[in-house]
Amino acid sequence: MMHLVVAMFGLLIASFGAFGLIRPSDFVKLARNFWATPKGVHYAAALRLALGAALLLAAADSAYPRALAAFGYLSLAGAVIVVLLGHVRLAKIIEWWGRQPDIVIRLWGLIALAFGIFLVSATLTGPIGLR
């Protein structure tokens, strides 16, 4: 069951990555709107916690258990970092990121797309996956 949750996260991440790759300026607007309120920090932390837990629980039954476990721990650490940085600092980081050239935003989109595809592939082709 947990491998399906990770695959769903992977599809979501890949979708955002494709959006950033195709429409970088709209992707930046979306990111700015997400971080525009303190609730965005809480949502981001909650999503990172959920993804981290799902990755750790699905790792053993995946095609790349060590990689998924490592990403799980990174996601959990990311949740803590997001909370510690807080809304104001993260908004400044997003503003800086949003001023980068479109090619940089597209590169981040490509990375997210690849990571999302990796998550789907790792979870749906493992010992319990679709093979």
PDB file of C-alpha atoms in Angstrom:
ATOM      1  CA  MET A   1       0.000   0.000   0.000  1.00  0.00           C
ATOM      2  CA  MET A   2       2.756   2.462   0.924  1.00  0.00           C
ATOM      3  CA  HIS A   3       4.419   2.029  -2.469  1.00  0.00           C
ATOM      4  CA  LEU A   4       1.238   3.408  -4.055  1.00  0.00           C
ATOM      5  CA  VAL A   5       1.388   6.449  -1.764  1.00  0.00           C
ATOM      6  CA  VAL A   6       4.987   7.075  -2.812  1.00  0.00           C
ATOM      7  CA  ALA A   7       4.022   6.601  -6.468  1.00  0.00           C
ATOM      8  CA  MET A   8       1.253   9.199  -6.014  1.00  0.00           C
ATOM      9  CA  PHE A   9       3.761  11.617  -4.467  1.00  0.00           C
ATOM     10  CA  GLY A  10       6.035  10.863  -7.416  1.00  0.00           C
ATOM     11  CA  LEU A  11       3.281  11.698  -9.895  1.00  0.00           C
ATOM     12  CA  LEU A  12       2.567  14.943  -8.055  1.00  0.00           C
ATOM     13  CA  ILE A  13       6.252  15.914  -7.987  1.00  0.00           C
ATOM     14  CA  ALA A  14       6.688  14.984 -11.656  1.00  0.00           C
ATOM     15  CA  SER A  15       3.620  17.050 -12.560  1.00  0.00           C
ATOM     16  CA  PHE A  16       4.979  20.115 -10.775  1.00  0.00           C
ATOM     17  CA  GLY A  17       8.345  19.529 -12.424  1.00  0.00           C
ATOM     18  CA  ALA A  18       6.786  19.348 -15.883  1.00  0.00           C
ATOM     19  CA  PHE A  19       4.844  22.520 -15.129  1.00  0.00           C
ATOM     20  CA  GLY A  20       8.067  24.284 -14.113  1.00  0.00           C
ATOM     21  CA  LEU A  21       9.820  23.024 -17.209  1.00  0.00           C
ATOM     22  CA  ILE A  22       7.081  24.178 -19.569  1.00  0.00           C
ATOM     23  CA  ARG A  23       5.863  27.373 -17.841  1.00  0.00           C
ATOM     24  CA  PRO A  24       8.635  28.680 -15.569  1.00  0.00           C
ATOM     25  CA  SER A  25       7.073  32.094 -14.879  1.00  0.00           C
ATOM     26  CA  ASP A  26       3.746  30.543 -13.839  1.00  0.00           C
ATOM     27  CA  PHE A  27       5.630  28.001 -11.738  1.00  0.00           C
ATOM     28  CA  VAL A  28       7.384  30.847  -9.894  1.00  0.00           C
ATOM     29  CA  LYS A  29       4.005  32.539  -9.297  1.00  0.00           C
ATOM     30  CA  LEU A  30       2.633  29.289  -7.890  1.00  0.00           C
ATOM     31  CA  ALA A  31       5.608  28.928  -5.542  1.00  0.00           C
ATOM     32  CA  ARG A  32       5.343  32.553  -4.406  1.00  0.00           C
ATOM     33  CA  ASN A  33       1.627  32.152  -3.681  1.00  0.00           C
ATOM     34  CA  PHE A  34       2.252  28.972  -1.721  1.00  0.00           C
ATOM     35  CA  TRP A  35       4.806  30.703   0.521  1.00  0.00           C
ATOM     36  CA  ALA A  36       2.767  33.922   0.761  1.00  0.00           C
ATOM     37  CA  THR A  37       1.196  32.846   4.070  1.00  0.00           C
ATOM     38  CA  PRO A  38       2.597  31.135   7.167  1.00  0.00           C
ATOM     39  CA  LYS A  39       0.228  28.242   6.426  1.00  0.00           C
ATOM     40  CA  GLY A  40       2.471  27.394   3.481  1.00  0.00           C
ATOM     41  CA  VAL A  41       5.275  26.528   5.910  1.00  0.00           C
ATOM     42  CA  HIS A  42       2.998  24.183   7.820  1.00  0.00           C
ATOM     43  CA  TYR A  43       1.714  22.549   4.648  1.00  0.00           C
ATOM     44  CA  ALA A  44       5.247  22.127   3.314  1.00  0.00           C
ATOM     45  CA  ALA A  45       6.432  20.604   6.579  1.00  0.00           C
ATOM     46  CA  ALA A  46       3.442  18.257   6.716  1.00  0.00           C
ATOM     47  CA  LEU A  47       3.954  17.151   3.107  1.00  0.00           C
ATOM     48  CA  ARG A  48       7.654  16.548   3.708  1.00  0.00           C
ATOM     49  CA  LEU A  49       6.883  14.543   6.846  1.00  0.00           C
ATOM     50  CA  ALA A  50       4.298  12.473   4.991  1.00  0.00           C
ATOM     51  CA  LEU A  51       6.628  11.883   2.046  1.00  0.00           C
ATOM     52  CA  GLY A  52       9.540  11.000   4.333  1.00  0.00           C
ATOM     53  CA  ALA A  53       7.467   8.514   6.323  1.00  0.00           C
ATOM     54  CA  ALA A  54       6.033   6.985   3.140  1.00  0.00           C
ATOM     55  CA  LEU A  55       9.491   6.641   1.597  1.00  0.00           C
ATOM     56  CA  LEU A  56      10.875   4.952   4.701  1.00  0.00           C
ATOM     57  CA  LEU A  57       7.934   2.561   4.904  1.00  0.00           C
ATOM     58  CA  ALA A  58       8.056   1.728   1.197  1.00  0.00           C
ATOM     59  CA  ALA A  59      11.839   1.489   0.895  1.00  0.00           C
ATOM     60  CA  ALA A  60      12.192  -2.206   1.710  1.00  0.00           C
ATOM     61  CA  ASP A  61       9.699  -3.197  -0.996  1.00  0.00           C
ATOM     62  CA  SER A  62      11.149  -0.945  -3.674  1.00  0.00           C
ATOM     63  CA  ALA A  63      13.617  -1.426  -6.496  1.00  0.00           C
ATOM     64  CA  TYR A  64      16.098   0.910  -4.738  1.00  0.00           C
ATOM     65  CA  PRO A  65      15.631   0.479  -0.981  1.00  0.00           C
ATOM     66  CA  ARG A  66      18.736   2.399   0.089  1.00  0.00           C
ATOM     67  CA  ALA A  67      17.998   5.329  -2.193  1.00  0.00           C
ATOM     68  CA  LEU A  68      14.395   5.570  -1.040  1.00  0.00           C
ATOM     69  CA  ALA A  69      15.440   5.351   2.603  1.00  0.00           C
ATOM     70  CA  ALA A  70      18.031   8.096   2.059  1.00  0.00           C
ATOM     71  CA  PHE A  71      15.440  10.306   0.361  1.00  0.00           C
ATOM     72  CA  GLY A  72      13.049   9.538   3.207  1.00  0.00           C
ATOM     73  CA  TYR A  73      15.520  10.762   5.800  1.00  0.00           C
ATOM     74  CA  LEU A  74      16.298  13.830   3.664  1.00  0.00           C
ATOM     75  CA  SER A  75      12.600  14.598   3.439  1.00  0.00           C
ATOM     76  CA  LEU A  76      12.190  14.331   7.214  1.00  0.00           C
ATOM     77  CA  ALA A  77      15.205  16.590   7.704  1.00  0.00           C
ATOM     78  CA  GLY A  78      13.712  18.990   5.167  1.00  0.00           C
ATOM     79  CA  ALA A  79      10.511  19.176   7.215  1.00  0.00           C
ATOM     80  CA  VAL A  80      12.492  20.165  10.292  1.00  0.00           C
ATOM     81  CA  ILE A  81      14.521  22.725   8.326  1.00  0.00           C
ATOM     82  CA  VAL A  82      11.374  24.270   6.816  1.00  0.00           C
ATOM     83  CA  VAL A  83       9.898  24.741  10.293  1.00  0.00           C
ATOM     84  CA  LEU A  84      13.146  26.110  11.730  1.00  0.00           C
ATOM     85  CA  LEU A  85      13.633  28.588   8.896  1.00  0.00           C
ATOM     86  CA  GLY A  86      10.095  29.872   9.173  1.00  0.00           C
ATOM     87  CA  HIS A  87       7.842  31.753   6.814  1.00  0.00           C
ATOM     88  CA  VAL A  88       9.825  34.992   6.507  1.00  0.00           C
ATOM     89  CA  ARG A  89      13.164  33.397   5.644  1.00  0.00           C
ATOM     90  CA  LEU A  90      11.589  30.905   3.268  1.00  0.00           C
ATOM     91  CA  ALA A  91       9.677  33.681   1.512  1.00  0.00           C
ATOM     92  CA  LYS A  92      12.984  35.506   0.984  1.00  0.00           C
ATOM     93  CA  ILE A  93      14.549  32.337  -0.423  1.00  0.00           C
ATOM     94  CA  ILE A  94      11.603  31.876  -2.794  1.00  0.00           C
ATOM     95  CA  GLU A  95      11.872  35.508  -3.892  1.00  0.00           C
ATOM     96  CA  TRP A  96      15.580  35.041  -4.631  1.00  0.00           C
ATOM     97  CA  TRP A  97      14.862  31.783  -6.471  1.00  0.00           C
ATOM     98  CA  GLY A  98      12.062  33.461  -8.450  1.00  0.00           C
ATOM     99  CA  ARG A  99      14.469  36.115  -9.757  1.00  0.00           C
ATOM    100  CA  GLN A 100      16.665  33.499 -11.423  1.00  0.00           C
ATOM    101  CA  PRO A 101      16.640  33.221 -15.219  1.00  0.00           C
ATOM    102  CA  ASP A 102      14.037  30.947 -16.801  1.00  0.00           C
ATOM    103  CA  ILE A 103      16.718  28.392 -17.649  1.00  0.00           C
ATOM    104  CA  VAL A 104      17.465  27.926 -13.924  1.00  0.00           C
ATOM    105  CA  ILE A 105      13.768  27.524 -13.103  1.00  0.00           C
ATOM    106  CA  ARG A 106      13.428  25.050 -15.963  1.00  0.00           C
ATOM    107  CA  LEU A 107      16.424  23.110 -14.631  1.00  0.00           C
ATOM    108  CA  TRP A 108      14.721  22.826 -11.223  1.00  0.00           C
ATOM    109  CA  GLY A 109      11.594  21.678 -13.046  1.00  0.00           C
ATOM    110  CA  LEU A 110      13.608  19.048 -14.886  1.00  0.00           C
ATOM    111  CA  ILE A 111      15.141  17.835 -11.613  1.00  0.00           C
ATOM    112  CA  ALA A 112      11.683  17.582 -10.025  1.00  0.00           C
ATOM    113  CA  LEU A 113      10.332  15.762 -13.079  1.00  0.00           C
ATOM    114  CA  ALA A 114      13.193  13.258 -12.978  1.00  0.00           C
ATOM    115  CA  PHE A 115      12.839  12.757  -9.225  1.00  0.00           C
ATOM    116  CA  GLY A 116       9.093  12.158  -9.531  1.00  0.00           C
ATOM    117  CA  ILE A 117       9.616   9.645 -12.328  1.00  0.00           C
ATOM    118  CA  PHE A 118      12.292   7.935 -10.222  1.00  0.00           C
ATOM    119  CA  LEU A 119       9.878   7.601  -7.285  1.00  0.00           C
ATOM    120  CA  VAL A 120       7.187   6.090  -9.488  1.00  0.00           C
ATOM    121  CA  SER A 121       9.651   3.747 -11.143  1.00  0.00           C
ATOM    122  CA  ALA A 122      11.325   2.679  -7.887  1.00  0.00           C
ATOM    123  CA  THR A 123       8.058   1.871  -6.182  1.00  0.00           C
ATOM    124  CA  LEU A 124       6.106   0.304  -9.018  1.00  0.00           C
ATOM    125  CA  THR A 125       8.901  -1.939 -10.260  1.00  0.00           C
ATOM    126  CA  GLY A 126      10.142  -3.272  -6.912  1.00  0.00           C
ATOM    127  CA  PRO A 127       9.394  -6.684  -5.369  1.00  0.00           C
ATOM    128  CA  ILE A 128       5.757  -5.764  -4.682  1.00  0.00           C
ATOM    129  CA  GLY A 129       5.319  -3.368  -7.605  1.00  0.00           C
ATOM    130  CA  LEU A 130       3.907  -4.037 -11.063  1.00  0.00           C
ATOM    131  CA  ARG A 131       7.089  -5.383 -12.646  1.00  0.00           C
TER     132      ARG A 131
END
